[in-house]
Every structure is written in C-alpha cells, then in structure tokens.
C-alpha cells in the first residue's frame, strides 16, 4: 500500500476527488468546528462539567468517517471523536448529552448508530474493535471496524496486543491513529521510539500508512483504501494521520505549561477547514456564495444542537443504578436505598 503525503505542505488539492464529496467533507467539518466552539462555551457556562476539543482534527475525523458504510461498518471512538460522530450520522443532540453526563454514555442508540459510546480509557476502543471485527467475520458478514486512538494510546499494551491479534487472524479492522503530537503533556519524541507509529505496522503483518491528517481528501482516500482491503478479506491496516491538537487537551488543561505557543501558531496556519475551503475554490468545486451558504447552514445546525443538548431534561436519579449489573446485587440495592433516603430528606 502506498504512503500518502505527510504533513508540512502549505496547501492541499482536491482535483482528484468528486465535487460532491469535497462539499460533503466541508459541510461536516464546518459544522463540527462551529459545534466545537459552542461546546467550549457550554463548558465555560457550567452546562458541561468538562469538554475535549476537536479543533484542528476535523479533517482526520471527517475524512476517515465518511469513508465508511454506516449501514455495515462500526466505529469505536475515544472521547474526542465528535466530528467523526457528526459525519457518521449520529444524532448529535443525544451524542453531546454525553458531555452533560446524562445517562450512561449518552442518549443515542449505539447499536443503531453503529458508533460506539464515548470511551475515556486510553486505548480502550481498540480491543473492542478487534473483537467486533472477528465476530463480524464469524457471522459471515462483511462489515469493517474502525478504531480511533491517539499517539499516546499507541504505547498501551492493549493496542499492541489488539494489533498483533488482528494481524494473526486477519481481522477486518482499520486502526486509525490521530497523531496530534501530544500524549496529553508528553511530546512524540518522548514516547514514540523511531518517530513513526505507522512504521510499527510491519511488525504486526499489516500495511502502515502515514497521511497528512489536515488534508481531508488524503485521509478519506487512505481510509477508503484500507476499508476496501479489509472488506476483501485482506486483513487490517494501520493509518497514522499526522495532525495537531491546537486547543488544550481538555477544558481543565493548561498547555502553556508544557508546549511552545509558536508551535501551535505554525499549525494554525495549516488549519484543515481553511485548507479544504481554499482547495475547493481552486478546483472549482464550489464558489464563494455556495460556501457562504454552507457556513451559514453549519452555524445554524451547531446552534440547534447546542440548544437541544442544553435543554435536554436530566434523568431520574434512580437511573444511576440501572444497567450497572444484569441482575442487581445486595450491595447495589443497599446503595440505592441509601440514595433514596438522602433524596427524601
């Protein structure tokens, strides 16, 4: 499998892509960018207890998610895949309810959406994706699993074991690493030996692809190729999308304590939304008026989602004890009685 272009170019090209695809990519990325801005504001207002921004990673997420078949494939996300959820067709009011801590992991239907629940375990979605993929083949179906994880998670044992298992058994999985340069406060050069995550793929008997994570078209092409390969029964692929986390790790983080602001400024000049917009105009896939309409529609959709999640009713507190175990235990029943007594005081 060929290596796709890595980060570092001043511009991108979409000449090789269908115009309707580039416009779809832009619509999803623009909506995610505006929703991200609204979500940060909700956290500052106390509506969300915490939030993790996706700003700067929209191309990596939207480019990969749109390469899947939402009726056959299944996504296993971390806690930062809001843009991927939006592009995959998840109900975003119900998805964003996760950040309000409403219900167990959100209000959307994970099975129907074919998009896993928010997973805050570092590397946690990866073994889940491999398990689902193996089960898919045992059922005789042709779905493909896509597992998102970060550069920090690539150092976790769960990720290594999952890739080795998938390589040995030829599981239909796309391992998608968003290398945003920082494992929270630890830079790549202090936790990735050899400087490349995709290079590790050879040891697991699968192709490794390094792609410019700020080039939505390149990400889409690399992911579509990996999905097609898995669907043909040719096994897993590891994709490393080189991008950058321009915002703090979360709303409780202060990146000024561990990274140089000049580095962030350099990456801001390669903003993926701006790059795609300029490429669409250069290719003649849309004009300024059409993109202005897309911008307005994206902002309206982001505000609709914002208002919907802010107004979502809080669940009954008794639901804290629902689905903890298949069958309740004496200890859980005791805790529920204690909670009820405190509520009734």
PDB file of N, CA, C and O in Angstrom, residues 36 40 44 52-57 80 244-250 253 255 258-259 264 268:
ATOM      1  N   UNK A  36     -17.960  22.654  18.006  1.00  0.00           N
ATOM      2  CA  UNK A  36     -16.867  22.632  18.966  1.00  0.00           C
ATOM      3  C   UNK A  36     -16.796  23.970  19.726  1.00  0.00           C
ATOM      4  O   UNK A  36     -16.628  23.997  20.948  1.00  0.00           O
ATOM      5  N   UNK A  40     -17.421  24.408  23.839  1.00  0.00           N
ATOM      6  CA  UNK A  40     -16.495  25.053  24.780  1.00  0.00           C
ATOM      7  C   UNK A  40     -17.234  26.132  25.572  1.00  0.00           C
ATOM      8  O   UNK A  40     -17.053  26.276  26.788  1.00  0.00           O
ATOM      9  N   UNK A  44     -17.821  26.509  29.656  1.00  0.00           N
ATOM     10  CA  UNK A  44     -17.495  27.715  30.415  1.00  0.00           C
ATOM     11  C   UNK A  44     -18.710  28.239  31.180  1.00  0.00           C
ATOM     12  O   UNK A  44     -18.578  28.868  32.227  1.00  0.00           O
ATOM     13  N   UNK A  52     -13.629  18.049  25.670  1.00  0.00           N
ATOM     14  CA  UNK A  52     -12.365  17.883  24.943  1.00  0.00           C
ATOM     15  C   UNK A  52     -12.570  18.377  23.510  1.00  0.00           C
ATOM     16  O   UNK A  52     -13.421  17.880  22.783  1.00  0.00           O
ATOM     17  N   UNK A  53     -11.798  19.367  23.123  1.00  0.00           N
ATOM     18  CA  UNK A  53     -11.957  19.996  21.815  1.00  0.00           C
ATOM     19  C   UNK A  53     -11.410  19.125  20.692  1.00  0.00           C
ATOM     20  O   UNK A  53     -10.422  18.410  20.862  1.00  0.00           O
ATOM     21  N   UNK A  54     -12.041  19.215  19.516  1.00  0.00           N
ATOM     22  CA  UNK A  54     -11.554  18.522  18.319  1.00  0.00           C
ATOM     23  C   UNK A  54     -10.956  19.511  17.316  1.00  0.00           C
ATOM     24  O   UNK A  54     -10.595  19.114  16.202  1.00  0.00           O
ATOM     25  N   UNK A  55     -10.863  20.777  17.680  1.00  0.00           N
ATOM     26  CA  UNK A  55     -10.376  21.800  16.753  1.00  0.00           C
ATOM     27  C   UNK A  55      -9.002  21.428  16.210  1.00  0.00           C
ATOM     28  O   UNK A  55      -8.081  21.088  16.949  1.00  0.00           O
ATOM     29  N   UNK A  56      -8.876  21.473  14.894  1.00  0.00           N
ATOM     30  CA  UNK A  56      -7.629  21.109  14.235  1.00  0.00           C
ATOM     31  C   UNK A  56      -7.582  19.675  13.765  1.00  0.00           C
ATOM     32  O   UNK A  56      -6.730  19.315  12.944  1.00  0.00           O
ATOM     33  N   UNK A  57      -8.492  18.843  14.266  1.00  0.00           N
ATOM     34  CA  UNK A  57      -8.504  17.432  13.892  1.00  0.00           C
ATOM     35  C   UNK A  57      -9.737  17.066  13.062  1.00  0.00           C
ATOM     36  O   UNK A  57     -10.024  15.879  12.843  1.00  0.00           O
ATOM     37  N   UNK A  80     -12.823  11.973  21.918  1.00  0.00           N
ATOM     38  CA  UNK A  80     -12.587  13.187  21.157  1.00  0.00           C
ATOM     39  C   UNK A  80     -13.113  13.088  19.724  1.00  0.00           C
ATOM     40  O   UNK A  80     -12.730  13.870  18.852  1.00  0.00           O
ATOM     41  N   UNK A 244      -2.618  17.974  14.597  1.00  0.00           N
ATOM     42  CA  UNK A 244      -2.166  18.719  15.768  1.00  0.00           C
ATOM     43  C   UNK A 244      -3.358  19.121  16.625  1.00  0.00           C
ATOM     44  O   UNK A 244      -4.411  19.517  16.099  1.00  0.00           O
ATOM     45  N   UNK A 245      -3.178  19.007  17.927  1.00  0.00           N
ATOM     46  CA  UNK A 245      -4.212  19.424  18.876  1.00  0.00           C
ATOM     47  C   UNK A 245      -3.969  20.887  19.229  1.00  0.00           C
ATOM     48  O   UNK A 245      -3.126  21.212  20.057  1.00  0.00           O
ATOM     49  N   UNK A 246      -4.693  21.786  18.570  1.00  0.00           N
ATOM     50  CA  UNK A 246      -4.414  23.212  18.764  1.00  0.00           C
ATOM     51  C   UNK A 246      -4.979  23.742  20.079  1.00  0.00           C
ATOM     52  O   UNK A 246      -4.465  24.718  20.633  1.00  0.00           O
ATOM     53  N   UNK A 247      -6.022  23.128  20.594  1.00  0.00           N
ATOM     54  CA  UNK A 247      -6.608  23.534  21.867  1.00  0.00           C
ATOM     55  C   UNK A 247      -5.987  22.723  23.010  1.00  0.00           C
ATOM     56  O   UNK A 247      -5.252  21.762  22.767  1.00  0.00           O
ATOM     57  N   UNK A 248      -6.265  23.062  24.257  1.00  0.00           N
ATOM     58  CA  UNK A 248      -5.792  22.239  25.373  1.00  0.00           C
ATOM     59  C   UNK A 248      -6.309  20.803  25.274  1.00  0.00           C
ATOM     60  O   UNK A 248      -7.300  20.540  24.577  1.00  0.00           O
ATOM     61  N   UNK A 249      -5.652  19.902  25.968  1.00  0.00           N
ATOM     62  CA  UNK A 249      -6.086  18.502  25.982  1.00  0.00           C
ATOM     63  C   UNK A 249      -7.557  18.395  26.387  1.00  0.00           C
ATOM     64  O   UNK A 249      -8.311  17.601  25.833  1.00  0.00           O
ATOM     65  N   UNK A 250      -7.954  19.199  27.348  1.00  0.00           N
ATOM     66  CA  UNK A 250      -9.346  19.312  27.762  1.00  0.00           C
ATOM     67  C   UNK A 250      -9.523  20.707  28.347  1.00  0.00           C
ATOM     68  O   UNK A 250      -8.565  21.478  28.454  1.00  0.00           O
ATOM     69  N   UNK A 253      -7.165  21.704  31.148  1.00  0.00           N
ATOM     70  CA  UNK A 253      -5.733  21.618  30.877  1.00  0.00           C
ATOM     71  C   UNK A 253      -5.152  23.006  30.579  1.00  0.00           C
ATOM     72  O   UNK A 253      -5.843  23.886  30.059  1.00  0.00           O
ATOM     73  N   UNK A 255      -2.049  24.066  28.355  1.00  0.00           N
ATOM     74  CA  UNK A 255      -0.922  23.641  27.514  1.00  0.00           C
ATOM     75  C   UNK A 255       0.274  24.581  27.593  1.00  0.00           C
ATOM     76  O   UNK A 255       1.380  24.207  27.201  1.00  0.00           O
ATOM     77  N   UNK A 258       3.512  23.213  29.132  1.00  0.00           N
ATOM     78  CA  UNK A 258       4.377  22.178  28.572  1.00  0.00           C
ATOM     79  C   UNK A 258       4.685  22.322  27.083  1.00  0.00           C
ATOM     80  O   UNK A 258       5.477  21.554  26.542  1.00  0.00           O
ATOM     81  N   UNK A 259       4.083  23.279  26.367  1.00  0.00           N
ATOM     82  CA  UNK A 259       4.430  23.399  24.959  1.00  0.00           C
ATOM     83  C   UNK A 259       4.568  24.869  24.555  1.00  0.00           C
ATOM     84  O   UNK A 259       3.984  25.762  25.164  1.00  0.00           O
ATOM     85  N   UNK A 264       2.098  25.936  18.121  1.00  0.00           N
ATOM     86  CA  UNK A 264       0.660  25.968  17.844  1.00  0.00           C
ATOM     87  C   UNK A 264       0.345  26.944  16.732  1.00  0.00           C
ATOM     88  O   UNK A 264      -0.483  26.657  15.849  1.00  0.00           O
ATOM     89  N   UNK A 268      -1.690  26.343  13.272  1.00  0.00           N
ATOM     90  CA  UNK A 268      -2.897  27.116  12.973  1.00  0.00           C
ATOM     91  C   UNK A 268      -2.873  27.634  11.540  1.00  0.00           C
ATOM     92  O   UNK A 268      -3.932  27.826  10.929  1.00  0.00           O
TER      93      UNK A 268
END
